[in-house]
């Protein structure tokens, strides 16, 4: 496929940007908000880069109008944001807090006034701490609490938000939160990973049912996965089996029950030494398997996996952070290898073909279900120059490559309806704190001044024309 000529996206393609509540809002203890697991994790020594916290972040809670104006200036058609559960329902139980709901109502109204479609995610990793204290995602009740919270948000915002996503990247919540411990709540308990995954799935199913009962009929509901694009390092049977194992753990543990109504048999077999799976009750898989209106897919890079090399049990470069505890429960011996080529500031390899593969895979697996790229982007160490401008040619190249990959997937029949760049703003990058910049808008974390980078202007031009420019 040549990239010399501009290539066109279809009319009506949804162009957006994405953020998440804890990463940008700040105002961590204002208007009744109580701590989430990330507030606690940030205060646990050694967990987050230089002890950074989301206390202020981008101060979006106070500067949201400026941020909406930025998006409008770029001509964006949609904004994917998440709701902070502990801002809306402090402690995760009991009545909703009106001030919390009002913030999101104003945000949605501000978007609509600017002609930007609100796309709301209910959960982007920030569980109220009190629910974690009661057991967190490994406990079934958390799924029931989530459905209750979904109703509160649905009743308050259903009249103005057309696009609803239950969970963002449940893989990270379960495997990094309860397995490797590099994410909040930082637990390292193999069986809890599987329980958390199941209760996140159940939470999704219960929330979809609950949302359907309170939202107007034309509202669209989906979920966002970050599936592993796992390639075997050789075509040997052992390496292909290693890739299969990681695919089961990162992808199919969620996508099979959500999209097809049953956990994969190979996953259950691979993890038989970790759990007997008795936490899955009769009827759960049917609850998880709700009809959906779209599927959100997040993609950053592929993985290269192999079977263990005798004598080397410690090769792990899966891009999910460093820990003495493997997240890959039941398949801890799988090894990960560096892919050749350029990398982002996260150390993640740059390979747009993985995005094409991912989109084509799900378009074939669930024909007829519209797909959105709900996150894609790259961190680079961007700095303003003497004139205050931020030049980020690496990010422009990354975005151009991956948007070409979206067109390639569409050419192969994938029904990709939109793309949200991650992220609108430089923000709190979880365990990396503010040391990684994913934004198309630069944020000076001393002054909180926002400066659109060259990539933002490049993206705005793409949104305006609908044409992906060829290489210069
Ligand atoms: O910043 C995160 C986001 O919260 C979830 N998806 C991946 C991004 C980059 O790591």
Short mmCIF file of N, CA and C in Angstrom, two decimals, residues 259-351:
data_model
loop_
_atom_site.label_atom_id
_atom_site.label_comp_id
_atom_site.label_asym_id
_atom_site.label_seq_id
_atom_site.Cartn_x
_atom_site.Cartn_y
_atom_site.Cartn_z
N UNK A 259 -18.51 -11.15 24.08
CA UNK A 259 -19.02 -11.19 22.70
C UNK A 259 -19.67 -12.52 22.35
N UNK A 260 -19.30 -13.60 23.07
CA UNK A 260 -19.81 -14.92 22.68
C UNK A 260 -20.46 -15.70 23.83
N UNK A 261 -20.34 -15.21 25.06
CA UNK A 261 -21.08 -15.83 26.16
C UNK A 261 -20.41 -17.00 26.84
N UNK A 262 -19.10 -17.19 26.66
CA UNK A 262 -18.44 -18.32 27.37
C UNK A 262 -16.94 -18.05 27.48
N UNK A 263 -16.37 -18.47 28.60
CA UNK A 263 -14.91 -18.38 28.74
C UNK A 263 -14.26 -19.43 27.87
N UNK A 264 -13.08 -19.13 27.30
CA UNK A 264 -12.41 -20.11 26.44
C UNK A 264 -11.92 -21.32 27.23
N UNK A 265 -12.09 -22.49 26.65
CA UNK A 265 -11.67 -23.73 27.34
C UNK A 265 -10.16 -23.75 27.54
N UNK A 266 -9.40 -23.23 26.57
CA UNK A 266 -7.93 -23.27 26.73
C UNK A 266 -7.48 -22.37 27.88
N UNK A 267 -8.17 -21.26 28.08
CA UNK A 267 -7.84 -20.38 29.21
C UNK A 267 -8.07 -21.10 30.53
N UNK A 268 -9.20 -21.77 30.64
CA UNK A 268 -9.50 -22.49 31.89
C UNK A 268 -8.45 -23.57 32.13
N UNK A 269 -8.04 -24.23 31.04
CA UNK A 269 -7.03 -25.30 31.20
C UNK A 269 -5.67 -24.70 31.60
N UNK A 270 -5.29 -23.61 30.94
CA UNK A 270 -3.99 -22.98 31.25
C UNK A 270 -3.91 -22.52 32.70
N UNK A 271 -5.04 -22.12 33.26
CA UNK A 271 -5.04 -21.54 34.61
C UNK A 271 -5.57 -22.51 35.67
N UNK A 272 -5.69 -23.78 35.29
CA UNK A 272 -6.27 -24.75 36.23
C UNK A 272 -5.45 -24.86 37.52
N UNK A 273 -4.15 -24.61 37.42
CA UNK A 273 -3.32 -24.67 38.62
C UNK A 273 -3.46 -23.43 39.50
N UNK A 274 -4.13 -22.41 38.99
CA UNK A 274 -4.29 -21.16 39.74
C UNK A 274 -5.65 -21.11 40.41
N UNK A 275 -6.66 -21.63 39.72
CA UNK A 275 -8.03 -21.52 40.24
C UNK A 275 -8.91 -22.62 39.62
N UNK A 276 -9.92 -23.01 40.38
CA UNK A 276 -10.91 -23.95 39.82
C UNK A 276 -12.08 -23.20 39.16
N UNK A 277 -12.01 -21.90 39.14
CA UNK A 277 -13.01 -21.04 38.49
C UNK A 277 -14.41 -21.18 39.11
N UNK A 278 -14.46 -21.63 40.37
CA UNK A 278 -15.79 -21.80 40.98
C UNK A 278 -16.46 -20.45 41.27
N UNK A 279 -15.71 -19.37 41.08
CA UNK A 279 -16.33 -18.04 41.25
C UNK A 279 -17.29 -17.71 40.10
N UNK A 280 -17.25 -18.47 39.02
CA UNK A 280 -18.21 -18.26 37.92
C UNK A 280 -19.48 -19.03 38.26
N UNK A 281 -20.57 -18.32 38.50
CA UNK A 281 -21.82 -18.98 38.87
C UNK A 281 -22.67 -19.25 37.64
N UNK A 282 -23.54 -20.21 37.79
CA UNK A 282 -24.44 -20.54 36.69
C UNK A 282 -25.20 -19.28 36.25
N UNK A 283 -25.23 -19.03 35.00
CA UNK A 283 -25.96 -17.86 34.48
C UNK A 283 -25.09 -16.63 34.30
N UNK A 284 -23.89 -16.62 34.92
CA UNK A 284 -23.04 -15.41 34.81
C UNK A 284 -22.67 -15.11 33.36
N UNK A 285 -22.28 -16.14 32.64
CA UNK A 285 -21.81 -15.89 31.28
C UNK A 285 -22.94 -15.32 30.40
N UNK A 286 -24.16 -15.74 30.69
CA UNK A 286 -25.29 -15.18 29.93
C UNK A 286 -25.49 -13.71 30.28
N UNK A 287 -25.28 -13.35 31.52
CA UNK A 287 -25.42 -11.94 31.93
C UNK A 287 -24.33 -11.10 31.26
N UNK A 288 -23.13 -11.67 31.21
CA UNK A 288 -22.00 -10.93 30.62
C UNK A 288 -22.23 -10.69 29.12
N UNK A 289 -22.89 -11.63 28.49
CA UNK A 289 -23.08 -11.61 27.03
C UNK A 289 -24.30 -10.77 26.64
N UNK A 290 -24.18 -9.47 26.73
CA UNK A 290 -25.28 -8.56 26.38
C UNK A 290 -25.10 -8.06 24.95
N UNK A 291 -26.18 -7.84 24.23
CA UNK A 291 -26.05 -7.22 22.90
C UNK A 291 -25.39 -5.85 23.04
N UNK A 292 -24.46 -5.56 22.16
CA UNK A 292 -23.74 -4.28 22.20
C UNK A 292 -23.97 -3.51 20.90
N UNK A 293 -23.75 -2.20 20.98
CA UNK A 293 -23.91 -1.35 19.79
C UNK A 293 -22.59 -1.03 19.11
N UNK A 294 -21.50 -1.18 19.85
CA UNK A 294 -20.17 -0.97 19.25
C UNK A 294 -19.13 -1.62 20.14
N UNK A 295 -17.95 -1.79 19.57
CA UNK A 295 -16.81 -2.30 20.33
C UNK A 295 -15.68 -1.28 20.22
N UNK A 296 -15.14 -0.88 21.37
CA UNK A 296 -13.99 0.03 21.38
C UNK A 296 -12.70 -0.78 21.51
N UNK A 297 -11.72 -0.41 20.70
CA UNK A 297 -10.42 -1.11 20.74
C UNK A 297 -9.31 -0.09 20.92
N UNK A 298 -8.44 -0.34 21.89
CA UNK A 298 -7.28 0.51 22.12
C UNK A 298 -6.04 -0.24 21.64
N UNK A 299 -5.18 0.47 20.94
CA UNK A 299 -3.98 -0.18 20.42
C UNK A 299 -2.78 0.76 20.53
N UNK A 300 -1.68 0.20 20.98
CA UNK A 300 -0.41 0.95 21.04
C UNK A 300 0.72 0.20 20.34
N UNK A 301 0.84 -1.11 20.60
CA UNK A 301 1.97 -1.87 20.03
C UNK A 301 1.68 -3.37 20.12
N UNK A 302 2.36 -4.15 19.28
CA UNK A 302 2.20 -5.61 19.38
C UNK A 302 3.20 -6.20 20.38
N UNK A 303 3.03 -7.49 20.68
CA UNK A 303 3.95 -8.22 21.57
C UNK A 303 4.54 -9.39 20.79
N UNK A 304 5.78 -9.72 21.12
CA UNK A 304 6.45 -10.86 20.49
C UNK A 304 6.72 -11.87 21.60
N UNK A 305 6.10 -13.04 21.50
CA UNK A 305 6.17 -14.00 22.61
C UNK A 305 6.82 -15.31 22.16
N UNK A 306 7.48 -15.96 23.12
CA UNK A 306 8.05 -17.28 22.83
C UNK A 306 7.93 -18.16 24.07
N UNK A 307 8.10 -19.45 23.85
CA UNK A 307 8.17 -20.37 24.97
C UNK A 307 9.46 -20.08 25.74
N UNK A 308 9.52 -20.57 26.97
CA UNK A 308 10.68 -20.31 27.82
C UNK A 308 11.94 -20.89 27.19
N UNK A 309 13.03 -20.14 27.32
CA UNK A 309 14.33 -20.65 26.91
C UNK A 309 14.95 -21.34 28.11
N UNK A 310 15.35 -22.60 27.99
CA UNK A 310 15.92 -23.27 29.17
C UNK A 310 17.07 -22.43 29.73
N UNK A 311 17.07 -22.28 31.03
CA UNK A 311 18.16 -21.54 31.68
C UNK A 311 17.89 -20.05 31.80
N UNK A 312 16.89 -19.53 31.10
CA UNK A 312 16.57 -18.11 31.22
C UNK A 312 15.10 -17.97 31.58
N UNK A 313 14.86 -17.74 32.86
CA UNK A 313 13.46 -17.66 33.30
C UNK A 313 13.03 -16.23 33.54
N UNK A 314 13.89 -15.27 33.20
CA UNK A 314 13.57 -13.92 33.65
C UNK A 314 13.36 -12.92 32.52
N UNK A 315 13.21 -13.40 31.29
CA UNK A 315 13.07 -12.46 30.17
C UNK A 315 11.63 -11.97 30.12
N UNK A 316 11.43 -10.72 30.49
CA UNK A 316 10.06 -10.21 30.44
C UNK A 316 10.10 -8.77 29.97
N UNK A 317 9.53 -8.54 28.82
CA UNK A 317 9.54 -7.20 28.25
C UNK A 317 8.19 -7.00 27.57
N UNK A 318 7.15 -7.10 28.40
CA UNK A 318 5.81 -7.05 27.82
C UNK A 318 5.26 -5.63 27.75
N UNK A 319 6.06 -4.65 28.17
CA UNK A 319 5.63 -3.26 28.05
C UNK A 319 4.65 -2.83 29.12
N UNK A 320 4.35 -3.72 30.07
CA UNK A 320 3.35 -3.38 31.08
C UNK A 320 3.98 -2.97 32.40
N UNK A 321 5.24 -2.56 32.40
CA UNK A 321 5.87 -2.10 33.63
C UNK A 321 6.65 -3.20 34.30
N UNK A 322 7.53 -2.78 35.21
CA UNK A 322 8.42 -3.79 35.79
C UNK A 322 7.95 -4.19 37.18
N UNK A 323 7.96 -5.49 37.41
CA UNK A 323 7.51 -6.04 38.68
C UNK A 323 8.15 -7.39 38.87
N UNK A 324 8.35 -7.80 40.12
CA UNK A 324 8.84 -9.17 40.37
C UNK A 324 7.73 -10.19 40.18
N UNK A 325 6.53 -9.70 40.05
CA UNK A 325 5.38 -10.61 39.93
C UNK A 325 4.84 -10.56 38.50
N UNK A 326 4.71 -11.72 37.90
CA UNK A 326 4.19 -11.76 36.54
C UNK A 326 2.68 -11.57 36.55
N UNK A 327 2.15 -10.77 35.61
CA UNK A 327 0.69 -10.71 35.50
C UNK A 327 0.11 -11.93 34.79
N UNK A 328 0.98 -12.71 34.13
CA UNK A 328 0.50 -13.75 33.20
C UNK A 328 0.23 -15.04 33.96
N UNK A 329 -0.83 -15.03 34.75
CA UNK A 329 -1.10 -16.14 35.67
C UNK A 329 -1.29 -17.46 34.91
N UNK A 330 -0.57 -18.46 35.36
CA UNK A 330 -0.65 -19.78 34.73
C UNK A 330 0.26 -19.90 33.51
N UNK A 331 0.78 -18.79 33.01
CA UNK A 331 1.67 -18.81 31.85
C UNK A 331 2.90 -17.94 32.12
N UNK A 332 3.37 -18.00 33.36
CA UNK A 332 4.47 -17.12 33.78
C UNK A 332 5.76 -17.38 33.01
N UNK A 333 5.87 -18.58 32.44
CA UNK A 333 7.14 -18.90 31.78
C UNK A 333 7.24 -18.32 30.37
N UNK A 334 6.15 -17.79 29.85
CA UNK A 334 6.21 -17.19 28.50
C UNK A 334 7.20 -16.02 28.53
N UNK A 335 8.00 -15.93 27.47
CA UNK A 335 8.98 -14.85 27.39
C UNK A 335 8.58 -13.84 26.31
N UNK A 336 8.99 -12.60 26.52
CA UNK A 336 8.67 -11.54 25.57
C UNK A 336 9.96 -10.96 25.01
N UNK A 337 9.93 -10.62 23.75
CA UNK A 337 11.15 -10.20 23.06
C UNK A 337 10.97 -8.82 22.46
N UNK A 338 12.09 -8.11 22.41
CA UNK A 338 12.06 -6.77 21.83
C UNK A 338 11.82 -6.89 20.33
N UNK A 339 10.90 -6.10 19.84
CA UNK A 339 10.71 -6.02 18.38
C UNK A 339 11.72 -5.03 17.82
N UNK A 340 12.19 -5.27 16.62
CA UNK A 340 13.15 -4.32 16.05
C UNK A 340 12.46 -3.01 15.68
N UNK A 341 13.24 -1.98 15.45
CA UNK A 341 12.67 -0.73 14.93
C UNK A 341 12.53 0.35 15.99
N UNK A 342 11.82 1.40 15.58
CA UNK A 342 11.70 2.57 16.45
C UNK A 342 10.75 2.33 17.60
N UNK A 343 10.96 3.12 18.65
CA UNK A 343 10.14 2.99 19.86
C UNK A 343 9.66 4.36 20.31
N UNK A 344 8.60 4.35 21.09
CA UNK A 344 8.14 5.60 21.70
C UNK A 344 8.89 5.81 23.01
N UNK A 345 8.58 6.90 23.68
CA UNK A 345 9.22 7.20 24.96
C UNK A 345 8.83 6.20 26.05
N UNK A 346 7.80 5.43 25.83
CA UNK A 346 7.43 4.35 26.76
C UNK A 346 8.30 3.12 26.53
N UNK A 347 9.10 3.13 25.45
CA UNK A 347 9.85 1.93 25.09
C UNK A 347 9.01 0.97 24.25
N UNK A 348 7.83 1.42 23.84
CA UNK A 348 6.94 0.54 23.07
C UNK A 348 7.30 0.60 21.60
N UNK A 349 7.42 -0.56 20.94
CA UNK A 349 7.74 -0.57 19.52
C UNK A 349 6.62 0.06 18.69
N UNK A 350 7.01 0.64 17.57
CA UNK A 350 6.03 1.30 16.70
C UNK A 350 5.75 0.38 15.52
N UNK A 351 4.51 -0.14 15.47
CA UNK A 351 4.16 -1.08 14.41
C UNK A 351 2.68 -0.97 14.08
#
